[in-house]
RNA sequence: GCCUCAUUAGCUCAGUCGGUUAGAGCGGCGGACUGUUAAUCCGUAGGUCCAAGGUUCAAGUCCUUGAUGAGGCGCCA
């Protein structure tokens, strides 16, 4: 007899059919009722012990966390609280779980403690829900792009390019660090390294994605990304997953439309397919916020917030307009900002972004046309515009409440001369990026793309507050456990 | 990297002004329980007070350094 998953059983009519379930014990009540979970859904199924044909010694082994199987009739539940239950004719123990040593307990545990036992935290209701939602979001992203004719492009994880300027990189080498080979000049002799040149883990697949878009038209990447920055925040990881679409012939507006459509689609997908899990996460968040003062609590329940994002267009405004709003804002006039907004040209601090998103507009915001000086070399240079004090680029950042920047993107500079000039000004070695510049030499065209931090999306949708709790085994400074 | 706060039982936390034998809830263990829903009831064990050094007649409590964790900031997705 093959096993049936609990998610399916809970949808089945209780006709007394013989079924087999396998899972982990969540509770054993009244020496009679086993709450069993197999990960297929948030809910448990109730297995009712039949004492007539069950060895009492076996009952002693039904402990919180034990892996067991149960065979029996799927019947209408005689108790309240569930529609169906299994009247067990046979119980099998697959793996005992000694409660004296098991780090998990059938009680509330803090997220900080569970982070220390990340290999076991999947078994909690919260993390079960988080990882089911994470999966649904990943699937929805692939579905969204596939349905629109995008190709999933696998860009390299190991890269020799050190010129992208997207952050500190992890070195990849097979050299013996105790005995580094040296050239006659005393430099490290990378000729003897695996790739015969210095290599790193990728900080972005964008440049490679652009190459693909210049022939395939619409591509996206979805892969691991590495930043060796010493970032200690609830929004940063050293290893995270990033989605980077790149579309030929798209301009900045198309780019914003694409990003907004995508976010709206995947959030809607989660709402539709993860209702039970989102309910658990919503209640978890309410519980967590009970210990906070009223003014720091979320204004909306989790699922209401998600629905709100789907139902309302994101606010679009330029950096220049944002500066005006910030300059005239109450917190700025009253000196409440740690970094006062003085003038045009400096980057926005996260307190400024939070003000725009959480206080002023109270919805997701897309900021565009940032000063060129604070943005990357590959972003398309705007024509001078009246009322705008300095040169800008066709950049866009999407800011989400509680998360900050969730998407960063731009229309790309497709004009060879302007791109080369910019690289020169920013001391980016052109020779090293000859392959990138070739796209501008041969059949160049306007195009645009963006990067979406996958974990930041999962953070937003699950209502979790620390990014280390939405990835299975987080990597951050000083931690590569598991 | 910077700033702030924390570290006491398996977990979450109390611990007053520096003063005798460091407490609670949950969890565990033993027992009861055949309609329970984070089951319930009775009983019970469990401590290197993060580490090292210092002040003091006396340190869980004060000081210094370090480790670890959390939050904020910076870097960014």
Coordinates of C-alpha atoms (C1' of nucleotides) in Angstrom, one line a residue:
Chain A
X1 CA 0.0 0.0 0.0
X2 CA 1.4 3.4 -0.9
X3 CA 1.2 6.4 1.3
X4 CA -1.2 9.3 0.7
X5 CA -0.1 12.8 1.6
X6 CA -1.9 14.6 4.3
X7 CA -2.8 17.5 2.1
X8 CA -4.7 15.1 -0.1
X9 CA -6.3 13.2 2.7
X10 CA -7.7 16.4 4.2
X11 CA -9.5 17.0 0.8
X12 CA -10.9 13.5 0.7
X13 CA -14.4 12.5 1.6
X14 CA -14.4 10.3 4.7
X15 CA -15.8 7.1 3.2
X16 CA -13.9 4.6 5.4
X17 CA -11.3 3.8 2.7
X18 CA -8.2 2.2 4.0
X19 CA -5.3 4.7 3.8
X20 CA -1.6 4.9 4.8
X21 CA 0.0 8.1 6.1
X22 CA 3.6 8.7 7.1
X23 CA 4.9 11.8 9.0
X24 CA 6.1 13.3 12.2
X25 CA 4.3 13.5 15.5
X26 CA 3.2 17.0 16.5
X27 CA 1.2 16.0 19.5
X28 CA -0.1 12.9 21.3
X29 CA -3.1 13.8 23.4
X30 CA -5.1 11.8 25.9
X31 CA -3.1 8.7 25.2
X32 CA -5.3 8.4 22.1
X33 CA -5.0 11.2 19.5
X34 CA -1.9 11.7 17.4
X35 CA -1.5 14.9 15.4
X36 CA 0.6 14.0 12.4
X37 CA 2.2 16.3 9.9
X38 CA 4.1 15.3 6.7
X39 CA 5.0 18.7 5.4
X40 CA 2.6 18.6 2.5
X41 CA 0.5 21.3 4.2
X42 CA 0.3 23.3 7.4
X43 CA -2.5 21.2 8.8
X44 CA -2.1 17.9 10.7
X45 CA -4.2 14.9 10.4
X46 CA -5.6 13.2 13.5
X47 CA -4.7 9.5 13.9
X48 CA -6.9 7.8 16.5
X49 CA -5.2 4.9 18.3
X50 CA -7.2 1.7 18.7
X51 CA -6.0 0.3 22.0
X52 CA -7.5 -3.2 21.2
X53 CA -4.9 -3.9 18.5
X54 CA -2.0 -1.7 19.5
X55 CA 0.9 -2.8 21.7
X56 CA 1.2 -0.5 24.7
X57 CA 5.0 -0.6 24.4
X58 CA 4.6 1.0 21.0
X59 CA 2.5 3.8 22.4
X60 CA 5.4 4.8 24.7
X61 CA 7.4 5.5 21.6
X62 CA 4.9 8.0 20.1
X63 CA 6.8 11.1 21.1
X64 CA 6.9 14.6 19.8
X65 CA 9.0 14.6 16.7
X66 CA 9.0 10.8 16.1
X67 CA 8.6 9.6 12.5
X68 CA 5.7 7.2 12.2
X69 CA 3.3 5.6 9.8
X70 CA -0.4 4.8 10.4
X71 CA -2.7 2.6 8.4
X72 CA -6.4 2.7 8.8
X73 CA -9.8 3.8 7.7
X74 CA -10.3 7.4 6.8
X75 CA -13.5 8.3 8.6
X76 CA -15.5 11.3 9.6
X77 CA -14.1 12.7 12.8
X78 CA -16.2 12.1 15.9
X79 CA -14.6 15.1 17.6
X80 CA -14.7 18.8 16.7
X81 CA -11.8 20.6 15.2
X82 CA -11.3 18.5 12.0
X83 CA -13.5 16.9 9.4
X84 CA -11.7 13.6 8.9
X85 CA -9.4 11.3 11.0
X86 CA -7.8 8.0 10.6
X87 CA -8.9 5.1 12.8
X88 CA -5.5 3.3 13.0
X89 CA -5.4 -0.4 12.6
X90 CA -1.6 -0.4 12.5
X91 CA 1.0 2.0 13.7
X92 CA 4.6 1.8 12.5
X93 CA 7.5 3.6 14.2
X94 CA 10.2 4.7 11.6
X95 CA 12.3 6.9 13.9
X96 CA 12.2 7.4 17.6
X97 CA 12.7 10.9 19.0
X98 CA 14.0 11.1 22.5
X99 CA 12.3 14.2 24.1
X100 CA 15.1 14.5 26.7
X101 CA 17.6 15.3 23.9
X102 CA 15.4 16.7 21.1
X103 CA 16.2 20.5 20.9
X104 CA 12.7 21.3 19.7
X105 CA 9.8 21.4 22.2
X106 CA 6.1 21.5 21.7
X107 CA 5.9 25.1 22.7
X108 CA 6.7 28.6 21.3
X109 CA 10.4 29.0 20.5
X110 CA 12.1 32.2 19.6
X111 CA 13.3 32.7 16.1
X112 CA 16.8 33.4 17.5
X113 CA 17.0 30.0 19.1
X114 CA 15.6 28.3 16.1
X115 CA 18.3 30.0 14.0
X116 CA 20.9 28.1 16.1
X117 CA 19.2 24.8 15.2
X118 CA 18.4 25.6 11.5
X119 CA 18.8 22.0 10.6
X120 CA 15.6 21.2 12.7
X121 CA 13.6 24.4 12.3
X122 CA 11.8 23.2 9.2
X123 CA 9.8 21.1 11.6
X124 CA 8.1 24.1 13.2
X125 CA 4.8 25.5 12.0
X126 CA 6.4 28.9 11.2
X127 CA 9.3 27.5 9.1
X128 CA 7.1 24.9 7.4
X129 CA 5.0 27.8 6.2
X130 CA 7.9 30.0 5.3
X131 CA 9.5 27.4 3.1
X132 CA 6.3 26.4 1.4
X133 CA 5.6 30.0 0.6
X134 CA 9.2 30.4 -0.6
X135 CA 8.7 27.5 -3.0
X136 CA 5.5 28.9 -4.3
X137 CA 7.1 32.3 -5.0
X138 CA 10.0 30.7 -6.8
X139 CA 7.6 28.7 -8.9
X140 CA 5.4 31.7 -9.6
X141 CA 8.4 33.7 -10.8
X142 CA 9.4 30.9 -13.3
X143 CA 5.7 30.7 -14.4
X144 CA 5.4 34.4 -14.8
X145 CA 8.4 34.7 -17.1
X146 CA 7.7 31.5 -18.9
X147 CA 4.2 32.5 -19.7
X148 CA 5.5 35.8 -21.2
X149 CA 8.0 34.1 -23.4
X150 CA 11.1 34.7 -21.4
X151 CA 14.0 32.2 -21.4
X152 CA 15.6 31.1 -18.2
X153 CA 19.3 31.8 -18.6
X154 CA 21.9 30.2 -16.3
X155 CA 24.7 32.7 -15.9
X156 CA 28.0 31.6 -14.4
X157 CA 28.5 31.4 -10.7
X158 CA 32.3 31.8 -11.1
X159 CA 33.4 34.9 -12.9
X160 CA 36.7 36.5 -13.8
X161 CA 35.3 39.9 -14.1
X162 CA 36.1 42.2 -11.2
X163 CA 34.7 45.2 -12.9
X164 CA 31.0 45.1 -12.2
X165 CA 31.3 47.3 -9.2
X166 CA 28.4 45.6 -7.5
X167 CA 30.2 44.9 -4.3
X168 CA 33.0 43.0 -2.5
X169 CA 33.6 39.6 -4.0
X170 CA 34.6 36.1 -2.7
X171 CA 37.8 34.9 -4.2
X172 CA 37.7 31.4 -5.9
X173 CA 41.0 29.6 -6.0
X174 CA 42.7 26.2 -5.8
X175 CA 46.0 27.7 -4.9
X176 CA 47.6 26.5 -1.6
X177 CA 47.1 29.5 0.7
X178 CA 50.0 28.4 2.8
X179 CA 52.4 28.4 -0.1
X180 CA 51.2 31.0 -2.6
X181 CA 53.2 30.8 -5.8
X182 CA 54.9 34.1 -6.7
X183 CA 56.1 35.6 -9.9
X184 CA 59.6 36.9 -10.2
X185 CA 58.2 40.3 -9.3
X186 CA 56.8 39.0 -6.1
X187 CA 53.1 39.1 -7.2
X188 CA 50.8 36.1 -6.7
X189 CA 51.2 33.9 -9.7
X190 CA 47.7 33.4 -10.9
X191 CA 49.0 31.6 -13.9
X192 CA 49.2 28.6 -11.6
X193 CA 45.6 28.9 -10.4
X194 CA 42.9 26.7 -11.8
X195 CA 41.6 29.3 -14.3
X196 CA 45.0 30.9 -14.8
X197 CA 43.6 34.1 -13.7
X198 CA 41.9 35.5 -10.5
X199 CA 38.3 34.5 -10.2
X200 CA 35.4 35.3 -7.9
X201 CA 31.9 34.2 -7.1
X202 CA 29.4 36.3 -9.0
X203 CA 27.8 39.4 -7.6
X204 CA 25.3 39.7 -10.4
X205 CA 24.4 37.9 -13.6
X206 CA 23.3 41.1 -15.3
X207 CA 26.1 41.7 -17.7
X208 CA 25.9 38.1 -19.0
X209 CA 22.1 38.3 -19.1
X210 CA 22.4 41.4 -21.3
X211 CA 24.4 39.3 -23.8
X212 CA 21.6 36.7 -23.9
X213 CA 18.9 39.4 -24.3
X214 CA 20.7 40.7 -27.4
X215 CA 19.7 37.6 -29.3
X216 CA 17.0 35.8 -27.3
X217 CA 15.1 39.0 -26.7
X218 CA 13.7 38.3 -23.2
X219 CA 15.7 36.4 -20.7
X220 CA 15.9 36.1 -16.9
X221 CA 18.3 34.6 -14.4
X222 CA 17.4 33.1 -11.1
X223 CA 20.4 32.0 -9.2
X224 CA 22.7 32.3 -6.2
X225 CA 24.6 35.6 -5.8
X226 CA 27.4 36.4 -3.4
X227 CA 28.5 39.5 -1.7
X228 CA 31.5 39.6 0.6
X229 CA 30.3 42.8 2.3
X230 CA 30.5 42.9 6.1
X231 CA 26.8 43.6 6.3
X232 CA 25.1 43.0 9.6
X233 CA 21.4 43.8 9.0
X234 CA 18.1 42.0 8.8
X235 CA 18.1 42.6 5.0
X236 CA 21.5 41.3 3.9
X237 CA 23.0 37.9 3.2
X238 CA 26.4 36.9 1.9
X239 CA 24.7 34.3 -0.3
X240 CA 21.3 35.1 -1.6
X241 CA 19.1 34.4 -4.7
X242 CA 18.5 37.0 -7.3
X243 CA 16.2 37.2 -10.3
X244 CA 17.5 39.4 -13.1
X245 CA 15.3 39.8 -16.2
X246 CA 16.8 41.6 -19.2
X247 CA 14.7 42.7 -22.1
X248 CA 15.7 43.9 -25.6
X249 CA 13.9 47.0 -26.8
X250 CA 12.5 47.9 -23.4
X251 CA 12.8 51.4 -22.0
X252 CA 12.6 52.5 -18.5
X253 CA 8.8 52.6 -18.5
X254 CA 8.5 49.1 -19.9
X255 CA 11.0 48.0 -17.2
X256 CA 8.9 49.5 -14.4
X257 CA 5.7 47.9 -15.9
X258 CA 7.4 44.5 -16.0
X259 CA 8.7 44.7 -12.5
X260 CA 5.4 45.8 -11.1
X261 CA 3.4 43.2 -13.1
X262 CA 5.8 40.5 -11.8
X263 CA 5.6 41.5 -8.2
X264 CA 1.8 41.8 -8.4
X265 CA 1.6 38.4 -10.1
X266 CA 3.8 36.4 -7.7
X267 CA 2.2 38.0 -4.6
X268 CA -1.2 37.1 -6.0
X269 CA 0.0 33.6 -6.7
X270 CA 1.0 33.2 -3.1
X271 CA -2.3 34.5 -1.8
X272 CA -4.1 32.1 -4.0
X273 CA -2.0 29.0 -3.3
X274 CA -0.7 29.5 0.2
X275 CA -3.7 30.7 2.1
X276 CA -3.2 28.3 5.1
X277 CA 0.5 29.1 5.4
X278 CA -0.1 32.8 5.1
X279 CA -2.8 32.5 7.8
X280 CA -0.2 30.9 10.1
X281 CA 2.4 33.6 9.3
X282 CA -0.2 36.4 9.7
X283 CA -1.1 35.1 13.2
X284 CA 2.6 34.7 14.0
X285 CA 3.2 38.4 13.1
X286 CA 0.3 39.6 15.2
X287 CA 1.6 37.6 18.1
X288 CA 5.1 39.0 17.6
X289 CA 3.9 42.6 17.4
X290 CA 1.9 42.3 20.6
X291 CA 5.1 43.0 22.5
X292 CA 5.7 46.2 20.5
X293 CA 4.2 49.6 21.2
X294 CA 1.1 50.4 19.2
X295 CA 2.8 52.8 16.8
X296 CA 5.4 50.3 15.7
X297 CA 2.8 47.6 14.8
X298 CA 1.8 46.9 11.2
X299 CA -1.2 48.9 10.2
X300 CA -2.6 46.0 8.2
X301 CA -2.7 42.3 8.8
X302 CA -0.3 40.4 6.5
X303 CA -2.8 39.1 3.9
X304 CA -4.6 42.5 3.8
X305 CA -1.2 44.1 3.1
X306 CA -0.5 41.7 0.3
X307 CA -3.9 42.3 -1.2
X308 CA -3.4 46.1 -0.9
X309 CA -0.2 45.8 -2.9
X310 CA -2.0 43.9 -5.7
X311 CA -4.9 46.3 -5.8
X312 CA -2.9 49.6 -5.9
X313 CA -0.5 50.8 -8.6
X314 CA 2.9 51.6 -7.2
X315 CA 3.7 55.3 -6.9
X316 CA 6.2 56.4 -9.5
X317 CA 8.3 59.5 -9.1
X318 CA 11.7 60.8 -10.0
X319 CA 14.5 61.2 -7.5
X320 CA 14.3 64.9 -8.0
X321 CA 10.6 64.9 -7.0
X322 CA 11.4 62.7 -4.1
X323 CA 14.0 65.1 -2.8
X324 CA 11.5 67.9 -3.0
X325 CA 9.0 65.9 -0.9
X326 CA 11.6 65.0 1.6
X327 CA 12.9 68.6 1.9
X328 CA 9.5 69.8 2.7
X329 CA 8.5 66.9 4.9
X330 CA 7.7 67.4 8.6
X331 CA 10.5 65.2 9.9
X332 CA 13.0 67.1 7.9
X333 CA 11.8 70.5 9.0
X334 CA 11.7 69.5 12.6
X335 CA 15.1 67.9 12.4
X336 CA 13.9 64.4 13.0
X337 CA 16.0 62.8 10.3
X338 CA 19.4 61.6 11.4
X339 CA 20.6 62.7 8.0
X340 CA 18.9 66.0 7.1
X341 CA 17.9 66.2 3.4
X342 CA 20.0 69.1 2.2
X343 CA 20.1 69.0 -1.5
X344 CA 20.1 67.3 -4.8
X345 CA 22.8 64.8 -5.6
X346 CA 23.3 62.6 -2.5
X347 CA 21.9 59.2 -2.1
X348 CA 18.8 58.6 0.0
X349 CA 19.3 57.1 3.4
X350 CA 17.0 54.3 4.4
X351 CA 15.2 56.6 6.8
X352 CA 14.3 58.7 3.8
X353 CA 13.1 55.8 1.8
X354 CA 11.1 54.5 4.7
X355 CA 9.4 57.9 5.1
X356 CA 8.4 58.0 1.5
X357 CA 7.0 54.5 1.5
X358 CA 5.6 54.1 4.9
X359 CA 4.5 57.6 5.8
X360 CA 4.0 59.8 2.8
X361 CA 2.6 57.4 0.1
X362 CA 1.8 54.4 2.3
X363 CA 2.4 52.0 -0.6
X364 CA 5.2 50.7 -2.8
X365 CA 7.2 53.4 -4.5
X366 CA 9.3 53.4 -7.7
X367 CA 12.0 56.0 -7.7
X368 CA 13.5 56.9 -11.1
X369 CA 16.2 59.0 -12.7
X370 CA 18.8 59.1 -10.0
X371 CA 21.8 61.4 -10.2
X372 CA 24.4 59.6 -12.4
X373 CA 27.1 60.1 -9.9
X374 CA 25.6 57.7 -7.4
X375 CA 24.6 54.9 -9.9
X376 CA 26.4 52.2 -11.9
X377 CA 28.2 52.7 -15.2
X378 CA 25.9 50.7 -17.3
X379 CA 22.8 52.8 -16.7
X380 CA 21.5 54.9 -19.6
X381 CA 22.3 58.6 -19.4
X382 CA 19.3 60.9 -19.5
X383 CA 19.1 64.0 -21.6
X384 CA 19.3 67.2 -19.5
X385 CA 16.0 68.3 -18.2
X386 CA 14.7 71.6 -16.9
X387 CA 14.5 71.7 -13.2
X388 CA 16.9 68.9 -12.7
X389 CA 20.2 70.2 -11.3
X390 CA 22.5 67.6 -12.7
X391 CA 23.0 64.6 -15.0
X392 CA 20.8 61.6 -14.3
X393 CA 20.4 58.1 -15.4
X394 CA 17.4 55.9 -16.3
X395 CA 17.6 54.0 -13.1
X396 CA 14.6 52.7 -11.0
X397 CA 14.5 51.4 -7.5
X398 CA 11.3 49.8 -6.1
X399 CA 10.9 50.4 -2.4
X400 CA 8.7 48.2 -0.3
X401 CA 7.4 49.0 3.2
X402 CA 9.5 47.3 5.9
X403 CA 12.0 46.0 3.3
X404 CA 13.4 49.0 1.6
X405 CA 14.9 48.4 -1.9
X406 CA 13.4 45.2 -3.2
X407 CA 14.2 45.9 -6.9
X408 CA 17.0 47.8 -8.5
X409 CA 17.2 48.3 -12.2
X410 CA 17.6 50.5 -15.2
X411 CA 17.5 51.1 -18.9
X412 CA 21.0 50.2 -20.1
X413 CA 23.3 52.5 -21.9
X414 CA 23.2 51.1 -25.4
X415 CA 25.3 53.9 -27.1
X416 CA 28.9 52.7 -27.3
X417 CA 30.6 56.1 -27.1
X418 CA 28.6 57.3 -24.1
X419 CA 29.2 53.9 -22.4
X420 CA 32.9 53.9 -23.0
X421 CA 33.2 57.5 -21.8
X422 CA 31.3 56.7 -18.6
X423 CA 33.5 53.6 -18.0
X424 CA 36.6 55.8 -18.5
X425 CA 35.3 58.4 -16.0
X426 CA 34.5 55.7 -13.5
X427 CA 37.8 53.9 -13.9
X428 CA 36.2 50.7 -15.2
X429 CA 38.7 48.7 -17.3
X430 CA 37.2 48.6 -20.8
X431 CA 39.6 45.9 -22.0
X432 CA 38.4 43.5 -19.4
X433 CA 34.8 44.0 -20.5
X434 CA 35.4 43.9 -24.3
X435 CA 32.7 41.2 -24.5
X436 CA 30.2 43.5 -22.9
X437 CA 31.1 46.3 -25.1
X438 CA 30.8 44.1 -28.2
X439 CA 27.0 44.1 -27.7
X440 CA 27.1 47.9 -28.2
X441 CA 29.4 47.5 -31.2
X442 CA 27.3 44.9 -33.1
X443 CA 23.6 45.4 -33.4
X444 CA 23.1 47.4 -30.2
X445 CA 19.6 48.3 -29.2
X446 CA 17.8 49.9 -26.3
X447 CA 17.2 47.4 -23.5
X448 CA 16.4 47.3 -19.8
X449 CA 16.4 45.0 -16.9
X450 CA 16.4 44.8 -13.1
X451 CA 17.5 42.7 -10.1
X452 CA 15.0 41.4 -7.6
X453 CA 16.3 40.1 -4.3
X454 CA 14.4 36.9 -3.8
X455 CA 14.8 36.7 -0.1
X456 CA 13.5 40.3 0.3
X457 CA 10.4 39.3 -1.6
X458 CA 10.0 36.2 0.6
X459 CA 10.4 38.5 3.7
X460 CA 7.7 40.8 2.5
X461 CA 5.2 38.0 1.6
X462 CA 5.8 36.0 4.8
X463 CA 5.9 39.0 7.1
X464 CA 9.1 37.6 8.6
X465 CA 11.4 40.4 9.8
X466 CA 14.9 38.9 9.5
X467 CA 16.2 37.8 6.2
X468 CA 18.1 35.0 7.9
X469 CA 14.7 33.3 8.6
X470 CA 13.6 33.1 5.0
X471 CA 16.5 31.1 3.6
X472 CA 17.2 27.6 4.8
X473 CA 20.8 28.0 5.8
X474 CA 21.8 31.6 5.9
X475 CA 25.3 32.8 5.2
X476 CA 26.4 36.0 6.8
X477 CA 29.6 37.3 8.4
X478 CA 31.0 34.8 10.8
X479 CA 28.5 32.1 9.9
X480 CA 28.5 29.3 7.4
X481 CA 27.0 26.6 9.7
X482 CA 25.2 23.6 8.3
Chain B
rG1 C1' 32.8 48.3 10.0
rC2 C1' 30.2 51.8 13.7
rC3 C1' 26.4 52.6 17.7
rU4 C1' 22.9 50.5 21.5
rC5 C1' 21.2 46.5 24.3
rA6 C1' 21.4 41.5 26.0
rU7 C1' 23.7 36.6 27.9
rU8 C1' 20.7 33.2 34.9
rA9 C1' 17.5 25.5 34.5
rG10 C1' 16.3 22.1 28.1
rC11 C1' 13.3 26.9 26.3
rU12 C1' 11.3 31.9 27.7
rC13 C1' 12.3 35.0 31.6
rA14 C1' 12.2 37.2 37.1
rG15 C1' 16.1 38.1 40.6
rU16 C1' 15.0 44.9 44.8
rC17 C1' 20.5 48.7 47.6
rG18 C1' 26.3 44.2 46.5
rG19 C1' 24.5 40.3 51.8
rU20 C1' 22.3 33.5 54.2
rU21 C1' 20.1 27.9 50.7
rA22 C1' 19.1 31.8 42.9
rG23 C1' 12.9 31.5 41.5
rA24 C1' 8.6 31.1 38.0
rG25 C1' 6.1 29.4 33.5
rC26 C1' 6.6 26.1 29.7
rG27 C1' 9.3 21.6 28.4
rG28 C1' 11.3 16.8 30.5
rC29 C1' 10.6 12.6 33.7
rG30 C1' 7.0 9.2 36.8
rG31 C1' 1.8 8.4 37.4
rA32 C1' -3.7 9.0 35.9
rC33 C1' -6.7 9.5 31.5
rU34 C1' -10.7 5.8 25.3
rG35 C1' -13.2 12.0 22.1
rU36 C1' -8.6 15.2 22.9
rU37 C1' -7.4 20.1 20.0
rA38 C1' -0.7 24.1 22.4
rA39 C1' -5.5 18.3 26.1
rU40 C1' -6.0 18.1 31.4
rC41 C1' -4.9 16.6 36.5
rC42 C1' -1.2 14.8 40.5
rG43 C1' 3.9 14.2 41.7
rU44 C1' 9.2 15.1 40.6
rA45 C1' 14.2 16.2 39.0
rG46 C1' 16.9 19.9 36.9
rG47 C1' 21.9 25.7 37.7
rU48 C1' 30.1 26.2 35.6
rC49 C1' 24.4 32.8 36.7
rC50 C1' 28.6 33.4 28.8
rA51 C1' 34.4 33.4 29.6
rA52 C1' 38.8 35.5 31.8
rG53 C1' 40.6 39.1 35.0
rG54 C1' 39.6 42.9 38.7
rU55 C1' 37.1 45.8 43.0
rU56 C1' 35.1 44.1 47.8
rC57 C1' 34.7 41.2 54.3
rA58 C1' 31.1 39.6 50.5
rA59 C1' 29.6 39.6 43.2
rG60 C1' 24.2 36.6 39.4
rU61 C1' 24.4 42.0 40.8
rC62 C1' 29.9 46.8 40.2
rC63 C1' 34.5 47.6 36.7
rU64 C1' 37.8 45.9 32.4
rU65 C1' 38.5 42.8 28.2
rG66 C1' 36.8 39.1 25.1
rA67 C1' 33.0 35.7 22.9
rU68 C1' 28.1 35.1 21.2
rG69 C1' 23.2 37.0 20.1
rA70 C1' 19.6 40.9 18.9
rG71 C1' 18.2 45.8 17.0
rG72 C1' 19.7 50.3 14.4
rC73 C1' 23.2 52.6 10.8
rG74 C1' 26.5 52.1 6.5
rC75 C1' 27.3 48.9 1.9
rC76 C1' 23.0 46.9 -1.3
rA77 C1' 19.2 43.0 -3.7

